[in-house]
PDB file of C-alpha atoms in Angstrom:
ATOM      1  CA  MET Z   1      -1.536 -27.883   7.376  1.00 52.00           C
ATOM      2  CA  SER Z   2       0.336 -26.575   4.354  1.00 65.00           C
ATOM      3  CA  ASP Z   3       3.933 -25.434   4.789  1.00 92.00           C
ATOM      4  CA  VAL Z   4       3.056 -21.778   5.282  1.00 97.00           C
ATOM      5  CA  ARG Z   5       5.044 -19.793   7.824  1.00 97.00           C
ATOM      6  CA  LEU Z   6       4.159 -16.237   6.815  1.00 98.00           C
ATOM      7  CA  ILE Z   7       0.923 -14.727   5.511  1.00 98.00           C
ATOM      8  CA  ALA Z   8       1.090 -11.304   3.869  1.00 98.00           C
ATOM      9  CA  THR Z   9      -2.130  -9.513   3.005  1.00 98.00           C
ATOM     10  CA  ASP Z  10      -3.039  -6.232   1.406  1.00 98.00           C
ATOM     11  CA  LEU Z  11      -5.862  -4.211   2.998  1.00 97.00           C
ATOM     12  CA  ASP Z  12      -8.059  -2.244   0.581  1.00 95.00           C
ATOM     13  CA  GLY Z  13      -9.928  -4.522  -1.786  1.00 95.00           C
ATOM     14  CA  THR Z  14      -8.390  -7.550  -0.078  1.00 98.00           C
ATOM     15  CA  LEU Z  15      -8.675  -8.042   3.688  1.00 98.00           C
ATOM     16  CA  LEU Z  16     -11.047  -5.086   4.072  1.00 97.00           C
ATOM     17  CA  ASP Z  17     -14.634  -5.570   2.940  1.00 96.00           C
ATOM     18  CA  PRO Z  18     -16.280  -3.021   0.594  1.00 94.00           C
ATOM     19  CA  SER Z  19     -17.246  -0.870   3.600  1.00 93.00           C
ATOM     20  CA  GLY Z  20     -13.572  -0.520   4.536  1.00 92.00           C
ATOM     21  CA  ARG Z  21     -13.654  -2.782   7.603  1.00 95.00           C
ATOM     22  CA  ILE Z  22     -12.231  -6.171   8.592  1.00 97.00           C
ATOM     23  CA  ALA Z  23     -15.202  -8.520   8.945  1.00 97.00           C
ATOM     24  CA  GLU Z  24     -15.262 -10.717  12.049  1.00 97.00           C
ATOM     25  CA  ALA Z  25     -14.857 -13.916  10.017  1.00 97.00           C
ATOM     26  CA  GLU Z  26     -11.717 -12.475   8.425  1.00 98.00           C
ATOM     27  CA  ALA Z  27     -10.378 -11.361  11.800  1.00 98.00           C
ATOM     28  CA  GLU Z  28     -10.995 -14.827  13.272  1.00 98.00           C
ATOM     29  CA  ALA Z  29      -9.046 -16.454  10.440  1.00 98.00           C
ATOM     30  CA  VAL Z  30      -6.107 -14.066  10.880  1.00 98.00           C
ATOM     31  CA  ARG Z  31      -6.066 -14.674  14.629  1.00 97.00           C
ATOM     32  CA  ALA Z  32      -6.174 -18.449  14.047  1.00 97.00           C
ATOM     33  CA  ALA Z  33      -3.152 -18.204  11.754  1.00 97.00           C
ATOM     34  CA  SER Z  34      -1.236 -16.253  14.375  1.00 97.00           C
ATOM     35  CA  GLN Z  35      -2.168 -18.761  17.073  1.00 97.00           C
ATOM     36  CA  ALA Z  36      -0.853 -21.530  14.805  1.00 96.00           C
ATOM     37  CA  GLY Z  37       2.559 -19.843  14.824  1.00 96.00           C
ATOM     38  CA  ILE Z  38       2.284 -18.202  11.404  1.00 97.00           C
ATOM     39  CA  VAL Z  39       3.762 -14.714  11.055  1.00 97.00           C
ATOM     40  CA  VAL Z  40       1.063 -12.280   9.912  1.00 98.00           C
ATOM     41  CA  VAL Z  41       2.098  -9.274   7.822  1.00 98.00           C
ATOM     42  CA  VAL Z  42      -0.264  -6.519   6.741  1.00 98.00           C
ATOM     43  CA  ALA Z  43       1.232  -4.947   3.601  1.00 98.00           C
ATOM     44  CA  THR Z  44      -0.546  -1.818   2.438  1.00 97.00           C
ATOM     45  CA  GLY Z  45      -0.109   1.354   0.473  1.00 94.00           C
ATOM     46  CA  ARG Z  46      -1.869   3.203   3.290  1.00 93.00           C
ATOM     47  CA  PRO Z  47       0.020   5.732   5.424  1.00 92.00           C
ATOM     48  CA  LEU Z  48       0.267   5.361   9.196  1.00 91.00           C
ATOM     49  CA  ARG Z  49      -2.682   7.636   9.888  1.00 87.00           C
ATOM     50  CA  TRP Z  50      -5.049   5.233   8.090  1.00 89.00           C
ATOM     51  CA  LEU Z  51      -4.298   2.114  10.141  1.00 93.00           C
ATOM     52  CA  ASP Z  52      -7.080   2.289  12.730  1.00 91.00           C
ATOM     53  CA  VAL Z  53      -8.836  -0.395  10.675  1.00 94.00           C
ATOM     54  CA  LEU Z  54      -6.377  -2.950  12.087  1.00 96.00           C
ATOM     55  CA  ALA Z  55      -7.978  -2.912  15.551  1.00 95.00           C
ATOM     56  CA  PRO Z  56      -9.914  -6.199  14.974  1.00 97.00           C
ATOM     57  CA  ILE Z  57      -6.668  -8.107  14.333  1.00 97.00           C
ATOM     58  CA  ALA Z  58      -4.425  -6.322  16.823  1.00 96.00           C
ATOM     59  CA  ASP Z  59      -4.367  -9.478  18.987  1.00 94.00           C
ATOM     60  CA  ALA Z  60      -2.693 -11.311  16.090  1.00 95.00           C
ATOM     61  CA  ASP Z  61       0.248  -8.930  16.584  1.00 93.00           C
ATOM     62  CA  PRO Z  62       0.730  -8.357  12.866  1.00 96.00           C
ATOM     63  CA  LEU Z  63       3.838  -6.864  11.370  1.00 96.00           C
ATOM     64  CA  VAL Z  64       2.702  -3.771   9.478  1.00 97.00           C
ATOM     65  CA  VAL Z  65       4.341  -2.786   6.192  1.00 98.00           C
ATOM     66  CA  ALA Z  66       2.886   0.586   5.187  1.00 97.00           C
ATOM     67  CA  CYS Z  67       3.340   3.053   2.325  1.00 96.00           C
ATOM     68  CA  ASN Z  68       4.051   0.258  -0.186  1.00 96.00           C
ATOM     69  CA  GLY Z  69       7.016  -1.057   1.778  1.00 96.00           C
ATOM     70  CA  ALA Z  70       8.627   2.228   2.795  1.00 97.00           C
ATOM     71  CA  VAL Z  71       7.664   1.895   6.478  1.00 97.00           C
ATOM     72  CA  VAL Z  72       7.617  -0.968   8.987  1.00 97.00           C
ATOM     73  CA  TYR Z  73       5.345  -0.023  11.869  1.00 95.00           C
ATOM     74  CA  ASP Z  74       4.886  -1.481  15.361  1.00 93.00           C
ATOM     75  CA  LEU Z  75       1.131  -1.413  15.864  1.00 91.00           C
ATOM     76  CA  HIS Z  76       1.202  -1.857  19.644  1.00 88.00           C
ATOM     77  CA  ALA Z  77       4.035   0.553  20.391  1.00 88.00           C
ATOM     78  CA  ASP Z  78       2.760   3.034  17.787  1.00 89.00           C
ATOM     79  CA  THR Z  79       6.289   3.516  16.500  1.00 91.00           C
ATOM     80  CA  VAL Z  80       8.111   3.250  13.181  1.00 94.00           C
ATOM     81  CA  VAL Z  81      10.589   0.371  13.309  1.00 94.00           C
ATOM     82  CA  ARG Z  82      12.312   1.206  10.030  1.00 94.00           C
ATOM     83  CA  SER Z  83      11.718   3.438   7.045  1.00 95.00           C
ATOM     84  CA  HIS Z  84      13.061   4.023   3.556  1.00 96.00           C
ATOM     85  CA  THR Z  85      12.809   7.662   2.520  1.00 96.00           C
ATOM     86  CA  LEU Z  86      13.036   9.455  -0.794  1.00 96.00           C
ATOM     87  CA  ASP Z  87      15.715  12.088  -1.264  1.00 96.00           C
ATOM     88  CA  VAL Z  88      14.006  15.482  -1.609  1.00 96.00           C
ATOM     89  CA  PRO Z  89      16.266  16.791  -4.445  1.00 97.00           C
ATOM     90  CA  LEU Z  90      15.492  13.552  -6.308  1.00 97.00           C
ATOM     91  CA  ILE Z  91      11.765  14.181  -5.858  1.00 98.00           C
ATOM     92  CA  GLY Z  92      12.235  17.639  -7.342  1.00 97.00           C
ATOM     93  CA  ALA Z  93      13.995  16.202 -10.373  1.00 98.00           C
ATOM     94  CA  LEU Z  94      11.365  13.482 -10.828  1.00 98.00           C
ATOM     95  CA  ALA Z  95       8.537  15.990 -10.571  1.00 98.00           C
ATOM     96  CA  HIS Z  96      10.185  18.248 -13.144  1.00 98.00           C
ATOM     97  CA  ASP Z  97      10.598  15.394 -15.612  1.00 98.00           C
ATOM     98  CA  LEU Z  98       7.118  13.951 -15.026  1.00 98.00           C
ATOM     99  CA  ARG Z  99       5.377  17.288 -15.472  1.00 96.00           C
ATOM    100  CA  GLY Z 100       7.360  17.997 -18.616  1.00 97.00           C
ATOM    101  CA  ALA Z 101       6.392  14.664 -20.174  1.00 97.00           C
ATOM    102  CA  LEU Z 102       2.897  14.328 -18.720  1.00 96.00           C
ATOM    103  CA  PRO Z 103       1.170  17.717 -18.421  1.00 95.00           C
ATOM    104  CA  GLY Z 104      -1.664  18.018 -15.928  1.00 92.00           C
ATOM    105  CA  LEU Z 105      -0.053  16.146 -13.045  1.00 94.00           C
ATOM    106  CA  LEU Z 106      -0.442  17.340  -9.465  1.00 94.00           C
ATOM    107  CA  PHE Z 107       1.944  16.277  -6.697  1.00 95.00           C
ATOM    108  CA  ALA Z 108       1.796  15.360  -3.017  1.00 94.00           C
ATOM    109  CA  LEU Z 109       4.103  13.912  -0.366  1.00 95.00           C
ATOM    110  CA  GLU Z 110       3.507  11.387   2.389  1.00 94.00           C
ATOM    111  CA  GLU Z 111       5.747  12.303   5.336  1.00 92.00           C
ATOM    112  CA  GLY Z 112       4.953   9.806   8.050  1.00 82.00           C
ATOM    113  CA  ARG Z 113       1.854  11.271   9.633  1.00 85.00           C
ATOM    114  CA  ARG Z 114       1.818  14.475   7.598  1.00 88.00           C
ATOM    115  CA  PHE Z 115       0.423  14.857   4.082  1.00 91.00           C
ATOM    116  CA  SER Z 116       1.737  17.756   1.975  1.00 92.00           C
ATOM    117  CA  THR Z 117       0.144  18.769  -1.320  1.00 92.00           C
ATOM    118  CA  GLU Z 118       0.038  21.392  -3.989  1.00 92.00           C
ATOM    119  CA  ASP Z 119      -2.741  23.949  -3.573  1.00 89.00           C
ATOM    120  CA  ALA Z 120      -4.727  22.478  -6.472  1.00 86.00           C
ATOM    121  CA  TRP Z 121      -4.743  18.955  -5.030  1.00 84.00           C
ATOM    122  CA  ALA Z 122      -8.300  17.907  -4.196  1.00 69.00           C
ATOM    123  CA  TYR Z 123      -8.089  14.142  -4.057  1.00 63.00           C
ATOM    124  CA  HIS Z 124      -9.158  11.933  -1.192  1.00 52.00           C
ATOM    125  CA  LEU Z 125     -10.018   8.262  -0.817  1.00 48.00           C
ATOM    126  CA  PRO Z 126     -12.900   8.261   1.686  1.00 43.00           C
ATOM    127  CA  ASP Z 127     -13.306   5.078   3.685  1.00 47.00           C
ATOM    128  CA  ALA Z 128     -14.938   3.986   6.915  1.00 46.00           C
ATOM    129  CA  SER Z 129     -11.749   4.434   8.946  1.00 51.00           C
ATOM    130  CA  ARG Z 130     -11.428   8.185   8.647  1.00 53.00           C
ATOM    131  CA  SER Z 131     -13.230  11.434   8.045  1.00 52.00           C
ATOM    132  CA  LEU Z 132     -12.475  14.370   5.794  1.00 49.00           C
ATOM    133  CA  ALA Z 133     -12.004  16.511   8.906  1.00 52.00           C
ATOM    134  CA  GLN Z 134      -9.341  14.125  10.203  1.00 52.00           C
ATOM    135  CA  GLU Z 135      -7.555  14.198   6.870  1.00 55.00           C
ATOM    136  CA  GLU Z 136      -7.612  17.968   6.680  1.00 55.00           C
ATOM    137  CA  SER Z 137      -6.046  18.159  10.146  1.00 54.00           C
ATOM    138  CA  VAL Z 138      -2.792  16.619   8.895  1.00 70.00           C
ATOM    139  CA  THR Z 139      -2.706  18.129   5.402  1.00 80.00           C
ATOM    140  CA  ARG Z 140      -0.379  21.004   4.545  1.00 84.00           C
ATOM    141  CA  ARG Z 141      -0.917  22.821   1.239  1.00 88.00           C
ATOM    142  CA  GLY Z 142       1.148  25.278  -0.730  1.00 92.00           C
ATOM    143  CA  ALA Z 143       2.934  25.991  -3.974  1.00 95.00           C
ATOM    144  CA  TRP Z 144       4.952  22.975  -5.105  1.00 95.00           C
ATOM    145  CA  ALA Z 145       8.265  24.769  -4.574  1.00 95.00           C
ATOM    146  CA  CYS Z 146       7.253  25.550  -0.988  1.00 95.00           C
ATOM    147  CA  VAL Z 147       6.061  21.989  -0.355  1.00 95.00           C
ATOM    148  CA  LEU Z 148       9.450  20.667  -1.479  1.00 95.00           C
ATOM    149  CA  ALA Z 149      11.397  23.270   0.489  1.00 95.00           C
ATOM    150  CA  GLU Z 150       9.582  22.315   3.718  1.00 94.00           C
ATOM    151  CA  ALA Z 151       9.544  18.544   3.151  1.00 95.00           C
ATOM    152  CA  GLY Z 152      10.686  16.251   5.933  1.00 92.00           C
ATOM    153  CA  ASP Z 153      11.196  12.495   5.709  1.00 94.00           C
ATOM    154  CA  VAL Z 154       9.232  11.582   2.574  1.00 97.00           C
ATOM    155  CA  VAL Z 155       8.191   7.938   2.358  1.00 96.00           C
ATOM    156  CA  LYS Z 156       5.938   8.227  -0.688  1.00 96.00           C
ATOM    157  CA  PHE Z 157       5.711  10.680  -3.591  1.00 97.00           C
ATOM    158  CA  LEU Z 158       2.279  10.891  -5.234  1.00 95.00           C
ATOM    159  CA  ALA Z 159       1.261  12.154  -8.657  1.00 95.00           C
ATOM    160  CA  LEU Z 160      -2.368  12.635  -9.612  1.00 92.00           C
ATOM    161  CA  HIS Z 161      -3.868  13.026 -13.067  1.00 91.00           C
ATOM    162  CA  PRO Z 162      -7.629  13.694 -13.195  1.00 85.00           C
ATOM    163  CA  ASP Z 163      -8.186  12.332 -16.708  1.00 86.00           C
ATOM    164  CA  ALA Z 164      -5.597   9.680 -17.579  1.00 90.00           C
ATOM    165  CA  ASP Z 165      -6.121   5.918 -17.547  1.00 91.00           C
ATOM    166  CA  PRO Z 166      -4.204   4.541 -14.530  1.00 91.00           C
ATOM    167  CA  ASP Z 167      -2.439   1.762 -16.464  1.00 92.00           C
ATOM    168  CA  ASP Z 168      -1.467   4.068 -19.330  1.00 93.00           C
ATOM    169  CA  LEU Z 169      -0.179   6.699 -16.932  1.00 94.00           C
ATOM    170  CA  LEU Z 170       1.868   4.086 -15.048  1.00 95.00           C
ATOM    171  CA  ALA Z 171       3.487   2.875 -18.260  1.00 96.00           C
ATOM    172  CA  ALA Z 172       4.374   6.414 -19.336  1.00 97.00           C
ATOM    173  CA  ALA Z 173       5.711   7.379 -15.911  1.00 97.00           C
ATOM    174  CA  THR Z 174       7.837   4.230 -15.730  1.00 97.00           C
ATOM    175  CA  ASP Z 175       9.627   5.344 -18.899  1.00 98.00           C
ATOM    176  CA  VAL Z 176      10.152   8.866 -17.553  1.00 98.00           C
ATOM    177  CA  LEU Z 177      11.500   7.731 -14.195  1.00 97.00           C
ATOM    178  CA  GLY Z 178      13.987   5.319 -15.717  1.00 96.00           C
ATOM    179  CA  GLY Z 179      14.506   3.328 -12.532  1.00 96.00           C
ATOM    180  CA  ARG Z 180      15.194   6.351 -10.320  1.00 97.00           C
ATOM    181  CA  ALA Z 181      12.171   5.437  -8.169  1.00 97.00           C
ATOM    182  CA  GLU Z 182       9.711   2.583  -7.813  1.00 96.00           C
ATOM    183  CA  VAL Z 183       6.324   3.505  -9.261  1.00 97.00           C
ATOM    184  CA  THR Z 184       2.977   1.736  -9.084  1.00 94.00           C
ATOM    185  CA  HIS Z 185      -0.732   2.401  -8.647  1.00 91.00           C
ATOM    186  CA  SER Z 186      -3.645   0.885  -6.748  1.00 86.00           C
ATOM    187  CA  VAL Z 187      -6.733   2.155  -8.547  1.00 77.00           C
ATOM    188  CA  THR Z 188      -8.974   0.671 -11.208  1.00 66.00           C
ATOM    189  CA  ALA Z 189      -9.763   2.111 -14.626  1.00 59.00           C
ATOM    190  CA  GLY Z 190     -12.441   4.761 -14.478  1.00 59.00           C
ATOM    191  CA  ARG Z 191     -11.024   6.400 -11.350  1.00 63.00           C
ATOM    192  CA  ARG Z 192      -8.586   9.287 -11.208  1.00 75.00           C
ATOM    193  CA  ALA Z 193      -5.100   7.988 -11.900  1.00 86.00           C
ATOM    194  CA  LEU Z 194      -2.858   8.186  -8.842  1.00 90.00           C
ATOM    195  CA  LEU Z 195       0.790   7.167  -9.118  1.00 94.00           C
ATOM    196  CA  GLU Z 196       2.636   6.069  -5.958  1.00 95.00           C
ATOM    197  CA  MET Z 197       6.425   6.392  -5.957  1.00 97.00           C
ATOM    198  CA  SER Z 198       8.935   5.018  -3.449  1.00 96.00           C
ATOM    199  CA  ALA Z 199      12.705   4.971  -3.121  1.00 96.00           C
ATOM    200  CA  PRO Z 200      14.518   2.766  -5.660  1.00 96.00           C
ATOM    201  CA  GLY Z 201      14.177  -0.913  -4.822  1.00 95.00           C
ATOM    202  CA  ILE Z 202      11.481  -0.340  -2.196  1.00 96.00           C
ATOM    203  CA  SER Z 203       8.219  -2.261  -2.525  1.00 96.00           C
ATOM    204  CA  LYS Z 204       5.927  -4.409  -0.434  1.00 97.00           C
ATOM    205  CA  ALA Z 205       7.823  -7.435  -1.742  1.00 97.00           C
ATOM    206  CA  ALA Z 206      11.278  -6.117  -0.832  1.00 97.00           C
ATOM    207  CA  THR Z 207      10.291  -5.285   2.742  1.00 97.00           C
ATOM    208  CA  ILE Z 208       8.392  -8.548   3.258  1.00 98.00           C
ATOM    209  CA  ALA Z 209      11.443 -10.427   1.939  1.00 98.00           C
ATOM    210  CA  GLU Z 210      13.595  -8.662   4.555  1.00 97.00           C
ATOM    211  CA  LEU Z 211      11.190  -9.551   7.365  1.00 97.00           C
ATOM    212  CA  ALA Z 212      10.933 -13.157   6.187  1.00 98.00           C
ATOM    213  CA  ALA Z 213      14.691 -13.626   5.830  1.00 97.00           C
ATOM    214  CA  GLU Z 214      15.247 -12.295   9.356  1.00 97.00           C
ATOM    215  CA  ARG Z 215      12.973 -15.099  10.582  1.00 97.00           C
ATOM    216  CA  GLY Z 216      14.461 -17.848   8.439  1.00 97.00           C
ATOM    217  CA  ILE Z 217      11.375 -18.011   6.213  1.00 98.00           C
ATOM    218  CA  THR Z 218      11.765 -18.792   2.510  1.00 97.00           C
ATOM    219  CA  PRO Z 219       9.559 -17.404  -0.291  1.00 97.00           C
ATOM    220  CA  ALA Z 220       8.082 -20.894  -0.765  1.00 97.00           C
ATOM    221  CA  GLN Z 221       6.687 -20.637   2.784  1.00 97.00           C
ATOM    222  CA  VAL Z 222       4.927 -17.316   2.163  1.00 98.00           C
ATOM    223  CA  ALA Z 223       1.255 -16.955   1.227  1.00 98.00           C
ATOM    224  CA  ALA Z 224       0.290 -13.532  -0.139  1.00 98.00           C
ATOM    225  CA  PHE Z 225      -3.053 -11.901  -0.923  1.00 98.00           C
ATOM    226  CA  GLY Z 226      -3.595  -8.851  -3.127  1.00 98.00           C
ATOM    227  CA  ASP Z 227      -5.759  -7.179  -5.721  1.00 97.00           C
ATOM    228  CA  MET Z 228      -3.940  -4.282  -7.419  1.00 95.00           C
ATOM    229  CA  PRO Z 229      -0.716  -3.499  -9.321  1.00 94.00           C
ATOM    230  CA  ASN Z 230       1.015  -2.356  -6.130  1.00 95.00           C
ATOM    231  CA  ASP Z 231       0.658  -5.990  -4.968  1.00 97.00           C
ATOM    232  CA  LEU Z 232       2.248  -7.484  -8.079  1.00 96.00           C
ATOM    233  CA  ALA Z 233       5.824  -7.815  -6.803  1.00 96.00           C
ATOM    234  CA  MET Z 234       4.569  -9.253  -3.493  1.00 98.00           C
ATOM    235  CA  LEU Z 235       2.551 -11.894  -5.330  1.00 98.00           C
ATOM    236  CA  GLU Z 236       5.515 -12.720  -7.566  1.00 98.00           C
ATOM    237  CA  TYR Z 237       7.731 -13.155  -4.494  1.00 98.00           C
ATOM    238  CA  ALA Z 238       5.384 -15.458  -2.578  1.00 98.00           C
ATOM    239  CA  GLY Z 239       5.339 -19.194  -3.159  1.00 97.00           C
ATOM    240  CA  MET Z 240       1.577 -19.193  -2.540  1.00 97.00           C
ATOM    241  CA  PRO Z 241       0.123 -16.111  -4.280  1.00 98.00           C
ATOM    242  CA  TYR Z 242      -3.622 -15.411  -4.347  1.00 98.00           C
ATOM    243  CA  VAL Z 243      -5.501 -12.621  -6.097  1.00 98.00           C
ATOM    244  CA  MET Z 244      -8.989 -11.498  -5.188  1.00 98.00           C
ATOM    245  CA  ALA Z 245     -11.846 -12.067  -7.637  1.00 98.00           C
ATOM    246  CA  ASN Z 246     -12.344  -8.288  -7.611  1.00 96.00           C
ATOM    247  CA  GLY Z 247      -8.694  -7.747  -8.536  1.00 96.00           C
ATOM    248  CA  HIS Z 248      -7.018  -5.955 -11.424  1.00 94.00           C
ATOM    249  CA  PRO Z 249      -7.269  -7.869 -14.740  1.00 94.00           C
ATOM    250  CA  ALA Z 250      -3.488  -8.078 -15.053  1.00 93.00           C
ATOM    251  CA  LEU Z 251      -3.320  -9.991 -11.764  1.00 96.00           C
ATOM    252  CA  LEU Z 252      -6.318 -12.203 -12.474  1.00 96.00           C
ATOM    253  CA  GLU Z 253      -4.496 -13.519 -15.532  1.00 94.00           C
ATOM    254  CA  ARG Z 254      -1.436 -14.613 -13.570  1.00 96.00           C
ATOM    255  CA  PHE Z 255      -2.318 -15.927 -10.134  1.00 98.00           C
ATOM    256  CA  ALA Z 256      -4.724 -18.265  -8.358  1.00 97.00           C
ATOM    257  CA  VAL Z 257      -8.050 -16.454  -7.944  1.00 98.00           C
ATOM    258  CA  ILE Z 258     -10.000 -16.677  -4.683  1.00 98.00           C
ATOM    259  CA  GLY Z 259     -13.270 -15.103  -3.534  1.00 98.00           C
ATOM    260  CA  SER Z 260     -13.717 -11.356  -3.578  1.00 98.00           C
ATOM    261  CA  ASN Z 261     -13.258  -9.101  -0.561  1.00 97.00           C
ATOM    262  CA  ALA Z 262     -17.058  -8.911  -0.322  1.00 97.00           C
ATOM    263  CA  GLU Z 263     -17.128 -12.707  -0.027  1.00 97.00           C
ATOM    264  CA  GLY Z 264     -14.413 -12.971   2.622  1.00 97.00           C
ATOM    265  CA  GLY Z 265     -11.941 -14.538   0.223  1.00 98.00           C
ATOM    266  CA  VAL Z 266      -8.848 -14.027   2.389  1.00 98.00           C
ATOM    267  CA  GLY Z 267     -10.369 -15.610   5.484  1.00 98.00           C
ATOM    268  CA  ALA Z 268     -11.688 -18.582   3.520  1.00 98.00           C
ATOM    269  CA  GLN Z 269      -8.267 -19.245   1.961  1.00 98.00           C
ATOM    270  CA  ILE Z 270      -6.478 -18.908   5.294  1.00 98.00           C
ATOM    271  CA  ARG Z 271      -8.820 -21.526   6.727  1.00 97.00           C
ATOM    272  CA  ARG Z 272      -7.946 -23.821   3.802  1.00 96.00           C
ATOM    273  CA  LEU Z 273      -4.240 -23.280   4.443  1.00 96.00           C
ATOM    274  CA  LEU Z 274      -4.779 -24.134   8.109  1.00 95.00           C
ATOM    275  CA  GLY Z 275      -6.627 -27.288   7.123  1.00 90.00           C
TER     276      GLY Z 275
END
């Protein structure tokens, strides 16, 4: 068996198949890794309310890093272990600067289990784990000033542009933010550009590094799987980084490529790592 002590995997486009589920072969591989003593970490941009898809691997007792590293969640206890929030006045300043430089943006906030948006926001990512009715039940809408005034503990600040190219919008927003927040995206070209912003220094990689260090695990002993720009730092951190064949072109150029999520690429590579 290779010297892997921690496996970190993204969900959408990675561990989840195109229908938005964890296939049984993938679940079996994850459970086998856990039984071999390997720490399993699910690292996703998803909020807590979209984690029902983890049921097939619950027996592997995975550590769950949600909202791009802002939240560590105990799946069995259904509790947040730690969180890194964004300061609300900072969000207001970022929104002001982004809208001034990039007209047409709409904003939303992830607040644990609540989703708060501007009235004009009409963006959802349908998948097999949830319904539009379920999403509407936790969504609060209003004028942006009201959304900010009533904000609670914000773990992710979202900005949507209906027409921009995701990579171009990310590059422009990075310049505007100037390091005041972490910004990334997890969509492909041709889809509405959605920026995801976290507190400074917070990413999947940073939180996984914390969890690994607490367990005496070095980066060289970490295998990571991802497909989109919000996985980039995690893949750079891991000593064994793998990108899905269906991944973003910028990642395909840099890391070892495995089978797509439709082909069960994560499970197949885990089985190789287990020998």
